[in-house]
Coordinates of C-alpha atoms in Angstrom, one line a residue:
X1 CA 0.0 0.0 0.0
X2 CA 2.7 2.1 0.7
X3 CA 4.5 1.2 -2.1
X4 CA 1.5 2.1 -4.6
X5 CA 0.6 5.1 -2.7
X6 CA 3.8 6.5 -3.4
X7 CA 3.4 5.4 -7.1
X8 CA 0.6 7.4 -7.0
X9 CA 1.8 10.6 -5.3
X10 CA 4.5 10.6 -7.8
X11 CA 1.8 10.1 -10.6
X12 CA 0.2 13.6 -9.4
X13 CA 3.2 15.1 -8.7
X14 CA 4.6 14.7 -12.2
X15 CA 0.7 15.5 -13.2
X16 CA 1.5 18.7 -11.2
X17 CA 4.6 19.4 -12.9
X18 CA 2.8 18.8 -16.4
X19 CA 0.3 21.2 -15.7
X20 CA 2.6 23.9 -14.7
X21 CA 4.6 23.5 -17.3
X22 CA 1.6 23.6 -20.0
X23 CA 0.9 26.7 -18.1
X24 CA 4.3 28.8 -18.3
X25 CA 4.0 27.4 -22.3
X26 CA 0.7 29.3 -22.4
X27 CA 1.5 32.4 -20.6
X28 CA 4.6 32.5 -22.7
X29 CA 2.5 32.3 -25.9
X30 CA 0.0 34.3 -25.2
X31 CA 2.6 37.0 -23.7
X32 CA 4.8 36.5 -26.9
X33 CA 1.6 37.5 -28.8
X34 CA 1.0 40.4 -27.0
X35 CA 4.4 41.5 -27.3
X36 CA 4.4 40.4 -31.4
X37 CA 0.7 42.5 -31.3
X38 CA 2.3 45.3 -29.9
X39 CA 5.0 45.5 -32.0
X40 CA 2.8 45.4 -35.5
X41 CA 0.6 48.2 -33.5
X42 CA 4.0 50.4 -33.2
X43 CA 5.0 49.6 -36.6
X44 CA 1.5 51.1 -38.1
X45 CA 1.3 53.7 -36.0
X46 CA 4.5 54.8 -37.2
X47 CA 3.9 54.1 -40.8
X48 CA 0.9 56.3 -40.5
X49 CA 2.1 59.1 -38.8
X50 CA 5.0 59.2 -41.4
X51 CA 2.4 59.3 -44.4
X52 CA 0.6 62.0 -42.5
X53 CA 3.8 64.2 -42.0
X54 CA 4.7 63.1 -45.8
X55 CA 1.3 64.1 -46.7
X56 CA 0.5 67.2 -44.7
X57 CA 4.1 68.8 -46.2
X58 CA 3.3 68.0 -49.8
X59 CA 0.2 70.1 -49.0
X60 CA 1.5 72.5 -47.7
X61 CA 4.3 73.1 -50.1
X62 CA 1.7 72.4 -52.8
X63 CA -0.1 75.4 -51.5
X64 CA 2.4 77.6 -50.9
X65 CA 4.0 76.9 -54.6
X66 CA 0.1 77.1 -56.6
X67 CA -1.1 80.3 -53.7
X68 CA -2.0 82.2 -56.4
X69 CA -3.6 79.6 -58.4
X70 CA -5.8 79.2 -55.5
X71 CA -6.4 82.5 -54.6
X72 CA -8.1 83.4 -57.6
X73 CA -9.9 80.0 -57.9
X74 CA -14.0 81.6 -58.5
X75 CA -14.8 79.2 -55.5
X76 CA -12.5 81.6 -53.1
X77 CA -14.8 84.2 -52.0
X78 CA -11.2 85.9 -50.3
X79 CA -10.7 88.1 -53.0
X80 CA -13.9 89.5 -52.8
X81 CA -13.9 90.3 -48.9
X82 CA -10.1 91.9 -50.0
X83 CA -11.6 94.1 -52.3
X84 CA -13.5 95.9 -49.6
X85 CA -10.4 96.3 -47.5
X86 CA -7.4 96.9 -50.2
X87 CA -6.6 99.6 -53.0
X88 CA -5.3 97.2 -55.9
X89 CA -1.8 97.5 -56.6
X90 CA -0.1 99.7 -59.6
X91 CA 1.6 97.6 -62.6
X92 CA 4.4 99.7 -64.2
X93 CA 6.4 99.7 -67.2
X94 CA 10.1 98.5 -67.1
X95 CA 11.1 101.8 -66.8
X96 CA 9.0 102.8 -64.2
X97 CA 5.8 103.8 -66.1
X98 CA 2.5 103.6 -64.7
X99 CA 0.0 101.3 -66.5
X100 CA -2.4 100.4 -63.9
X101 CA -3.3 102.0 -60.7
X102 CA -6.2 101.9 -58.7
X103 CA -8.6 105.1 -57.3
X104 CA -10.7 104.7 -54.0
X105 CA -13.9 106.5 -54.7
X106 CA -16.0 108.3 -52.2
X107 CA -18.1 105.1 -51.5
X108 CA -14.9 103.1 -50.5
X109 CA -15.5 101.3 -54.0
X110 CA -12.5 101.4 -55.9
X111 CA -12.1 102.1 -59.8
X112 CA -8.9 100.5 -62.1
X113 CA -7.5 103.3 -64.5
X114 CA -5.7 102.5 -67.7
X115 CA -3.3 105.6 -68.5
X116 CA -2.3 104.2 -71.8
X117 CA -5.7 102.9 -72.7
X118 CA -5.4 100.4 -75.4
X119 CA -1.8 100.1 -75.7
X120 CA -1.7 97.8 -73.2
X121 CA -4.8 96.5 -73.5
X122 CA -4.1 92.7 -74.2
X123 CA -0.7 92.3 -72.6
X124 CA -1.4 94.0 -69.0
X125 CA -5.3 92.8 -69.2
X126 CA -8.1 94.2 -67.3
X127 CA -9.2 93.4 -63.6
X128 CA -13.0 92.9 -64.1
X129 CA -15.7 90.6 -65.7
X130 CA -13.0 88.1 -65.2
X131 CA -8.6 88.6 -65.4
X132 CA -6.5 88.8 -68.4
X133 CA -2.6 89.4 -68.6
X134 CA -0.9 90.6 -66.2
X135 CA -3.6 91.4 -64.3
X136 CA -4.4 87.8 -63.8
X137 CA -1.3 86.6 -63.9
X138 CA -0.2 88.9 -60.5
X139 CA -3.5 89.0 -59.5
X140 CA -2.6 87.3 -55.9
X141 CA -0.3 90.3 -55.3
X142 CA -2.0 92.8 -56.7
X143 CA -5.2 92.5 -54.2
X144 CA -3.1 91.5 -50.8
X145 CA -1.1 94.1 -49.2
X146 CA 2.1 94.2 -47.0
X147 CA 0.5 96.5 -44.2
X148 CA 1.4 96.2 -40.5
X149 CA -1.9 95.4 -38.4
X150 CA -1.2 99.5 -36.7
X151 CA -1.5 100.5 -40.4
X152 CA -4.4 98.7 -41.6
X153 CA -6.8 100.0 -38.1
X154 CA -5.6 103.1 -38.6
X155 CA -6.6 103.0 -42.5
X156 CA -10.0 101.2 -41.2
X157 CA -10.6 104.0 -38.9
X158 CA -9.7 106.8 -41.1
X159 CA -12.2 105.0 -43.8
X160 CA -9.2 104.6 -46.2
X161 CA -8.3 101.4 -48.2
X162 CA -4.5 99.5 -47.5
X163 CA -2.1 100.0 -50.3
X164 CA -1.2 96.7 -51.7
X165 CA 1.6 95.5 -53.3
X166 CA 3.3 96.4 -57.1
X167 CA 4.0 94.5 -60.2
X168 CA 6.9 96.0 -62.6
X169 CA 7.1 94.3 -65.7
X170 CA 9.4 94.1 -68.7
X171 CA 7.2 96.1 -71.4
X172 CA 9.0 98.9 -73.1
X173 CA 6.5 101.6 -73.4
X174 CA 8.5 103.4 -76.3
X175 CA 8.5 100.3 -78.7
X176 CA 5.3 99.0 -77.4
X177 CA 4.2 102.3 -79.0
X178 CA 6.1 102.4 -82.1
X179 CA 5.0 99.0 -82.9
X180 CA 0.9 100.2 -82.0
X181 CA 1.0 103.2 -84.5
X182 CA 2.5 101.1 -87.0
X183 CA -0.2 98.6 -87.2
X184 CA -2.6 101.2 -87.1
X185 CA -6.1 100.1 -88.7
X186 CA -5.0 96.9 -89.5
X187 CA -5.0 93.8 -87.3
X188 CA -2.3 91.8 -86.3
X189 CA 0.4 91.1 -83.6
X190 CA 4.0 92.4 -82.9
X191 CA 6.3 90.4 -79.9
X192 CA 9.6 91.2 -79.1
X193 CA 12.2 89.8 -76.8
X194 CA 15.9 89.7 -75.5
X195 CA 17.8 86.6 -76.4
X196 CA 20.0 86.1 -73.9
X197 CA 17.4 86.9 -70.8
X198 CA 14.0 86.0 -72.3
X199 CA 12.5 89.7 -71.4
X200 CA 9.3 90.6 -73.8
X201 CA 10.0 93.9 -74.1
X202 CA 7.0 94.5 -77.1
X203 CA 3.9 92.4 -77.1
X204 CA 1.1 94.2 -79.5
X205 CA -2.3 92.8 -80.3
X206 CA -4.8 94.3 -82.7
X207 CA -7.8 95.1 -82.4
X208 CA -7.6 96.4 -79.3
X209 CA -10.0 98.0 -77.1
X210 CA -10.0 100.5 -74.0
X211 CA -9.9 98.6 -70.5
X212 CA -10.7 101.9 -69.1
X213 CA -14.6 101.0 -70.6
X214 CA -14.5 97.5 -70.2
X215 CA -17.4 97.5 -68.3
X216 CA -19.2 99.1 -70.7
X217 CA -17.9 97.6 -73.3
X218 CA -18.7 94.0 -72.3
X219 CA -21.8 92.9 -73.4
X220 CA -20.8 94.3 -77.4
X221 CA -17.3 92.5 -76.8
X222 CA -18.8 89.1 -75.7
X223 CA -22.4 88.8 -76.9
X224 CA -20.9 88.8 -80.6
X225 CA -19.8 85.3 -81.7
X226 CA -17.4 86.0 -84.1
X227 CA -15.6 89.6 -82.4
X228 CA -12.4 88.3 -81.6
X229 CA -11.2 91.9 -80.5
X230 CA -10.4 89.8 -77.1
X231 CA -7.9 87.5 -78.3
X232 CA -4.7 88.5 -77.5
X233 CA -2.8 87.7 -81.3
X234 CA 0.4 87.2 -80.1
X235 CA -0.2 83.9 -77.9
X236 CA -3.3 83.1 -79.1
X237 CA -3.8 83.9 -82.8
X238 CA -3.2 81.0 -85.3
X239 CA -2.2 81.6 -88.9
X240 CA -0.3 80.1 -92.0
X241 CA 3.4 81.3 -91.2
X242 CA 3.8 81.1 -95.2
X243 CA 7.6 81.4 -95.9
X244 CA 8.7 82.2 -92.3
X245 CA 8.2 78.2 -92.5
X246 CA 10.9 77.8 -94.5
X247 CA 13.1 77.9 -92.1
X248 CA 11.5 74.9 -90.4
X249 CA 11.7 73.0 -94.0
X250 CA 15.4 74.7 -94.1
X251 CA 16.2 73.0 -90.8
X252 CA 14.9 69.5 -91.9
X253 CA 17.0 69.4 -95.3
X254 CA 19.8 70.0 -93.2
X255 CA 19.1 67.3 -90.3
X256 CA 19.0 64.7 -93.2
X257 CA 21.7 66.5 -95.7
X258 CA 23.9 68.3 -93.6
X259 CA 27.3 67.6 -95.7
X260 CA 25.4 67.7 -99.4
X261 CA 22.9 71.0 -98.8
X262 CA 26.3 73.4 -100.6
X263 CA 25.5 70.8 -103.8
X264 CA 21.9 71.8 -104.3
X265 CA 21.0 73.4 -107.1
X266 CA 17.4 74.1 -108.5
X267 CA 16.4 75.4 -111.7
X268 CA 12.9 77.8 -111.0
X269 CA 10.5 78.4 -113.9
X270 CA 8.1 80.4 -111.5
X271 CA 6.2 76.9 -110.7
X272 CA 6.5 73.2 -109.0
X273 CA 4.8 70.1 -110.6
X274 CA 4.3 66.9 -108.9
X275 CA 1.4 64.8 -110.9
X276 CA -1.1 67.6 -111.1
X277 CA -0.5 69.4 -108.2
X278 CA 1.4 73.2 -108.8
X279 CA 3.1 75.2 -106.3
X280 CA 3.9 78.8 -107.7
X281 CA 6.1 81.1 -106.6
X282 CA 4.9 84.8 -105.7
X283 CA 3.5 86.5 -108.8
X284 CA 5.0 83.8 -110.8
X285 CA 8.2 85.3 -110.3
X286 CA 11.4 82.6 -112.3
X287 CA 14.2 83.0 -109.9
X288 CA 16.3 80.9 -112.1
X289 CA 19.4 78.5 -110.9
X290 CA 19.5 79.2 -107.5
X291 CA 21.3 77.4 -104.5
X292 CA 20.2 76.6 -101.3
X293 CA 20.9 79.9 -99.8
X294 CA 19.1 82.1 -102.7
X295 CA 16.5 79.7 -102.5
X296 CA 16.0 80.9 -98.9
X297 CA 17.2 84.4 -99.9
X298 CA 14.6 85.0 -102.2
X299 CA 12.2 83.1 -100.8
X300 CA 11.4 81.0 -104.0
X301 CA 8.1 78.6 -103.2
X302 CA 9.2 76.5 -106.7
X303 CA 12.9 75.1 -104.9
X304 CA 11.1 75.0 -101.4
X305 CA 8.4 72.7 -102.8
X306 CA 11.1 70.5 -104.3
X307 CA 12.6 70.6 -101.0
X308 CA 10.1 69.2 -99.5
X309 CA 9.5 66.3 -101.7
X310 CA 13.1 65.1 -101.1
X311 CA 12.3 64.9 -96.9
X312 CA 11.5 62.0 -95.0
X313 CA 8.1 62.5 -93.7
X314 CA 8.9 60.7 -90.5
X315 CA 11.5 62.4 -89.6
X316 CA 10.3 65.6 -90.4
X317 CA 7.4 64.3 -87.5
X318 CA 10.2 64.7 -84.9
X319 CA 11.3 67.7 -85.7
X320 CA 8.4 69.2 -85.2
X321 CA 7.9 68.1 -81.8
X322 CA 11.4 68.9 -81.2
X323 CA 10.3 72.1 -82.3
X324 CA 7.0 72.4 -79.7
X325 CA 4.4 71.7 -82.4
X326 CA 1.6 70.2 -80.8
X327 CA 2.7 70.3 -77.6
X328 CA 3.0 72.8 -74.7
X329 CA 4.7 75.9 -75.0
X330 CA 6.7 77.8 -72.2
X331 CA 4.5 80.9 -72.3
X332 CA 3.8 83.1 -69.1
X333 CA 0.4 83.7 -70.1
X334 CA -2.4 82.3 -71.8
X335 CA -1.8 80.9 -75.5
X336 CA -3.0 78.4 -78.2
X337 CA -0.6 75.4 -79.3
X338 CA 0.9 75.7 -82.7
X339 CA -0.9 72.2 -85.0
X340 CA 1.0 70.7 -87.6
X341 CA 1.2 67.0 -88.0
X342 CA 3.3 65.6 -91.2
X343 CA 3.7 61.5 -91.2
X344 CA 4.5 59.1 -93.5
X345 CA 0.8 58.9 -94.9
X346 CA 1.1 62.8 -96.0
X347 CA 0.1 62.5 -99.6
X348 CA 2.6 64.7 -101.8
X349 CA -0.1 67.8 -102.5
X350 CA -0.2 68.1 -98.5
X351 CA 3.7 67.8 -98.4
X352 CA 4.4 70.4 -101.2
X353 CA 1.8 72.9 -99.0
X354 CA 3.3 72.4 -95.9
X355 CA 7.0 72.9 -97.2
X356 CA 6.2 75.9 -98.0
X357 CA 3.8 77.6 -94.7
X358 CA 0.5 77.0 -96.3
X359 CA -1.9 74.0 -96.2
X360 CA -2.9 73.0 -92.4
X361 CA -0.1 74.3 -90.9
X362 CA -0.9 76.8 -88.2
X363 CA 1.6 78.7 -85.7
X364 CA 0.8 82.0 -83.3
X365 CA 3.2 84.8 -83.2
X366 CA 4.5 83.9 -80.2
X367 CA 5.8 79.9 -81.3
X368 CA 7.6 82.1 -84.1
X369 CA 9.3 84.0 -81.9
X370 CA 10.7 80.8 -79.8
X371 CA 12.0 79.2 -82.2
X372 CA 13.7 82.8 -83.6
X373 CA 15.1 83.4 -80.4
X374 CA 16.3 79.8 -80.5
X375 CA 18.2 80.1 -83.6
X376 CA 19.5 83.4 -82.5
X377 CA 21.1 82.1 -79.2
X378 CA 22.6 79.2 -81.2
X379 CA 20.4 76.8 -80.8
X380 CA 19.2 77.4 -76.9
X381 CA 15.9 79.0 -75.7
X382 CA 15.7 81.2 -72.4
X383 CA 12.2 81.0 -71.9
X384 CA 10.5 84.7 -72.5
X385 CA 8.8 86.1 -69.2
X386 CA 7.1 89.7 -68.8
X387 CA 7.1 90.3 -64.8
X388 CA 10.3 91.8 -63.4
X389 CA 9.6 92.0 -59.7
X390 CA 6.9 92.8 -57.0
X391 CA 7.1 95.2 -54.5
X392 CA 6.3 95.8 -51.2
X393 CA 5.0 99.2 -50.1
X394 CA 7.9 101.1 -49.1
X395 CA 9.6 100.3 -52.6
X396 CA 12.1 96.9 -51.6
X397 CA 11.2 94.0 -53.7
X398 CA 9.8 91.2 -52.3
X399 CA 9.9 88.8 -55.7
X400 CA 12.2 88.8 -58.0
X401 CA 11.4 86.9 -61.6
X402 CA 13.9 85.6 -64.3
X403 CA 13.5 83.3 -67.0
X404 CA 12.7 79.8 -65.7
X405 CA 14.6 77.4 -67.7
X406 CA 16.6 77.2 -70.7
X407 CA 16.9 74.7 -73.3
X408 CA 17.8 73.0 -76.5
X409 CA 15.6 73.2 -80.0
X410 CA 18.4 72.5 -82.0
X411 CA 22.2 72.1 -82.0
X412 CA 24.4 75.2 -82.6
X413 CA 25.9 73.5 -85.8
X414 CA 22.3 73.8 -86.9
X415 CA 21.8 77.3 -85.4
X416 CA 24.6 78.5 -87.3
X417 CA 23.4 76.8 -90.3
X418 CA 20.1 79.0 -90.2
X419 CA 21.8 82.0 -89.3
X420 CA 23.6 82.3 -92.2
X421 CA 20.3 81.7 -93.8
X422 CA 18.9 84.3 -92.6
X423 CA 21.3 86.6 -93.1
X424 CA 21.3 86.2 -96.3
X425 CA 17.5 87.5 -96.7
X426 CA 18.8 91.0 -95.3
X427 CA 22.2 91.2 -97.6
X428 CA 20.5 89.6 -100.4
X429 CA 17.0 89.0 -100.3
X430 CA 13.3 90.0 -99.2
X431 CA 14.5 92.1 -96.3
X432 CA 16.7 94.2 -98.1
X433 CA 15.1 97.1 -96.6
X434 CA 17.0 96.3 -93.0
X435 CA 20.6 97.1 -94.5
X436 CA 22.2 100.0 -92.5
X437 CA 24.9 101.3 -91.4
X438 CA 24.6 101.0 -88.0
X439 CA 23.4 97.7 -87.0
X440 CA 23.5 93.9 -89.0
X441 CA 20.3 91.9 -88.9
X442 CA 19.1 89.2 -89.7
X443 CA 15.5 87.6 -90.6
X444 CA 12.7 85.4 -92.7
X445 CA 9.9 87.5 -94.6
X446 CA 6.6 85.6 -95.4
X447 CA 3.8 86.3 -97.3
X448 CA 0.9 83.6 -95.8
X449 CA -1.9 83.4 -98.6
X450 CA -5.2 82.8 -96.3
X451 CA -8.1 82.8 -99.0
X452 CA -8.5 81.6 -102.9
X453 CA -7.9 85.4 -104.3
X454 CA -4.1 85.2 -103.2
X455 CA -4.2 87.8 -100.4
X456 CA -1.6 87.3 -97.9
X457 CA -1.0 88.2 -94.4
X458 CA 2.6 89.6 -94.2
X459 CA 5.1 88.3 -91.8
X460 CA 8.1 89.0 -90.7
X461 CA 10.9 87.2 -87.7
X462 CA 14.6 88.0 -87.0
X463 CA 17.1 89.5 -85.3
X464 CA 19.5 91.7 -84.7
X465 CA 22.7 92.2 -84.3
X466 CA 23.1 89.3 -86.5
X467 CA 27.0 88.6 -85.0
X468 CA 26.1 89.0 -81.5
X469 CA 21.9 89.2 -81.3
X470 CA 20.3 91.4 -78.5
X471 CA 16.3 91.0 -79.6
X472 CA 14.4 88.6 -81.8
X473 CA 11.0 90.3 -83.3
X474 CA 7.7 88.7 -84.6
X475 CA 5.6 90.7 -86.8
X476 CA 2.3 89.4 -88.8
X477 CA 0.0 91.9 -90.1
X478 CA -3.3 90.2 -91.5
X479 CA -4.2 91.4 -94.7
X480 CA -0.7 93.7 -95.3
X481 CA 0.3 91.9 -98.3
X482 CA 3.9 90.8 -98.5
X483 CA 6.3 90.3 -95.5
X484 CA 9.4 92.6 -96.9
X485 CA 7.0 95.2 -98.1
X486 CA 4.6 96.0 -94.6
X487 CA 6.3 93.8 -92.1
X488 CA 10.1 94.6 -92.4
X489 CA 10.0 98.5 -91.6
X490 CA 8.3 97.8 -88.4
X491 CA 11.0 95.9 -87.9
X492 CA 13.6 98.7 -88.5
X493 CA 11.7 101.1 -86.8
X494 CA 11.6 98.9 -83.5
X495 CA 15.6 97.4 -84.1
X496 CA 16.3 101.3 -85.1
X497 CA 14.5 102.6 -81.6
X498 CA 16.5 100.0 -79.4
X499 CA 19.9 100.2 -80.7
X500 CA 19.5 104.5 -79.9
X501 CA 18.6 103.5 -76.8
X502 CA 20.4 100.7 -75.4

């Protein structure tokens, strides 16, 4: 008995012994679990607060880069409570002209005056019935002010409005209005810029119209479908370049025959055949044997067709998306893209056309003047931009603006290649009429046909100095007839007025 009681005890004891040791398993596990729990609760939480911080600083710096963008978003009813406390800023020319100011009227309303009335009136905008140039484009500044809180009660208590802050841009008000008389009655558009720092220093659009009435004038200006006195012509016009295109074609030729272009010769009768489809060349003029330069010289349609025959279609694709057709353009304000699209389907009659700036082909002012400024700067483009600074109230500048970017369109052998191109239109072609004695230029003229009685719109880009170039010019006026007879003395004038002055 003895014997198998002890058996026994030892049965329960090692029973004992089993259950404890089940039980320190089990507390193990379930504290291991806790502790494996905990851990994945740590890791999320830290995972999450990481993607909040990431995401909280990409708003923020979001906001702060796009401030404006959202400030004058129509759902921000801010600008319209500012409005009642703040005198909107002045704009000013580069030299300190005023173009925009505001007036507080009795009522505390305020009222935007134009000095220059319609000289101005696409490129600095207008304030009301919605924002245009630079008006929109500095609107954020224009409406908020830099007053000190001691300031703005005592303004509030005196019944006066805070001053706000001030834009000066880049405009020259000098050749702004050289280039605004010239055009005169006729309609068109007239940009230009500084090479080397991308400044617009001239941008014309006509017709124009007084922002001073704009309120007045609204309901005539918008309520007529086809009025496009609103457009501003220089971004957002699209026309046939005509022979200003030639340079493109010019540029292509090269690209695929850059060591065989000196060998080209071309026999012009006056007209192209291909099947039964005729390019002729202005007023049938015969140009003769003419190389590739004279061909550009003189602008002869006949050689530039044949040109354009000999390119690979494909090819001539890229080029013009590395030349920004179709795509986005680097432009401060609002502007239409450039269409041209050339592949190896083009049937021969299209390809003809477009070698020559007629057909679909479509370009604004402004996408001339790029790829002028381009060729110009041997082969890179400094982005144009029309804001100089913004200043605070007592006078110190608070923003400073320079061109954004630069950039490639072509290589400088090419650049250099279409220099001497264009050169050779002043010294021995269609823009004769810029010879002088005291500065070289260089230049394309164009005549762009736009209906079936041969009218043309007359074009005209370059620039000048042609050894070391300053300022690159666009010119079209619609309906002026040929490029080197209406477009090419505004040029002088405008290359004539800068060189006196700078």
């Amino acid at each position: 008995m003895s014997i198998q009681n002890n058996s026994n005890n030892h049965k329960s004891n090692n029973s004992a012994y089993s259950g404890n040791s089940n039980n320190s398993i089990r507390n193990f596990l379930i504290k291991s679990d806790k502790l494996t729990i905990n851990h994945h609760i740590h890791i999320t939480i830290a995972v999450f607060s990481v993607l909040f911080i990431a995401m909280i600083t990409y708003l923020v710096v979001f906001y702060c880069n796009n401030k404006s963008t959202f400030f004058s978003n129509s759902y921000n009813k801010r600008e319209s409570v500012l409005y009642t406390q703040n005198l909107r800023g002045n704009i000013y020319g580069k030299d300190g002209e005023l173009l925009a100011y505001s007036i507080q009227n009795e009522d505390g309303t305020q009222t935007r005056v134009y000095p220059y009335g319609g000289l101005f009136a696409h490129s600095v905008g207008f304030s009301t019935h919605g924002k245009t140039g630079v008006e929109a484009m500095q609107n954020y500044y224009l409406i908020n002010t830099d007053n000190s809180l001691l300031q703005r009660a005592e303004n509030r208590s005196q019944g006066n409005l805070n001053t706000c802050y001030n834009v000066t841009t880049t405009f020259d008000v000098e050749l702004q209005q050289i280039a605004y008389d010239y055009l005169g009655n006729y309609n068109g558009a007239v940009i230009l810029t500084e090479v080397q720092t991308g400044r617009v220093l001239v941008m014309v659009s006509k017709p124009d119209f007084d922002p001073n009435y704009i309120d007045l004038l609204w309901d005539q200006l918008t309520e007529n479908s086809e009025s496009s006195v609103l457009l501003n012509r220089v971004t957002q016009g699209q026309y046939p370049p005509g022979s200003t295109f030639k340079i493109i074609t010019a540029l292509e030729y090269f690209r695929e025959n850059n060591t065989d272009y000196k060998k080209y010769i071309y026999n012009c009768n006056g007209f192209f055949t291909v099947d039964n489809y005729r390019i002729n060349c202005f007023h049938g003029t015969r140009h003769g044997d003419v190389d590739f330069e004279l061909s550009f010289a003189k602008s002869c349609n006949a050689s530039f067709a044949n040109i354009g025959m000999s390119l690979d279609r494909s090819n001539f694709s890229q080029t013009l998306d590395s030349l920004m057709f179709n795509r986005e353009l680097p432009c401060p304000i609002e502007y239409t893209r450039s269409s041209l699209y050339i592949s190896s389907d083009t049937d021969d009659y299209n390809m003809m056309q477009t070698s020559i700036g007629q057909g679909k082909t479509s370009i604004s002012p402004y996408h001339m003047n790029l790829i002028t400024m381009a060729i110009a700067n041997d082969g890179v483009l400094v982005t144009p931009y029309i804001i100089d600074n913004v200043k605070g109230t007592d006078g110190a500048i608070v923003k400073d603006y320079a061109s954004e970017e630069a950039f490639s369109l072509m290589t400088a052998d090419e650049a250099e290649f279409l220099q001497k191109l264009m050169q050779s239109v002043v010294t021995e072609g269609t823009a004769g009429r810029l010879k002088n004695d005291i500065y070289t230029a260089a230049g394309k003229t164009g005549s762009a046909e736009y209906n079936d009685l041969g009218d043309s719109h007359a074009w005209f880009t370059g620039y000048a100095p042609a050894e070391n170039p300053e300022v690159a010019v666009t010119i079209i006026i619609e309906a002026g007839g040929t490029g080197g007879e209406r477009a090419v003395p505004l040029a002088k004038l405008l290359f004539d007025s800068y060189f006196e002055r700078y």
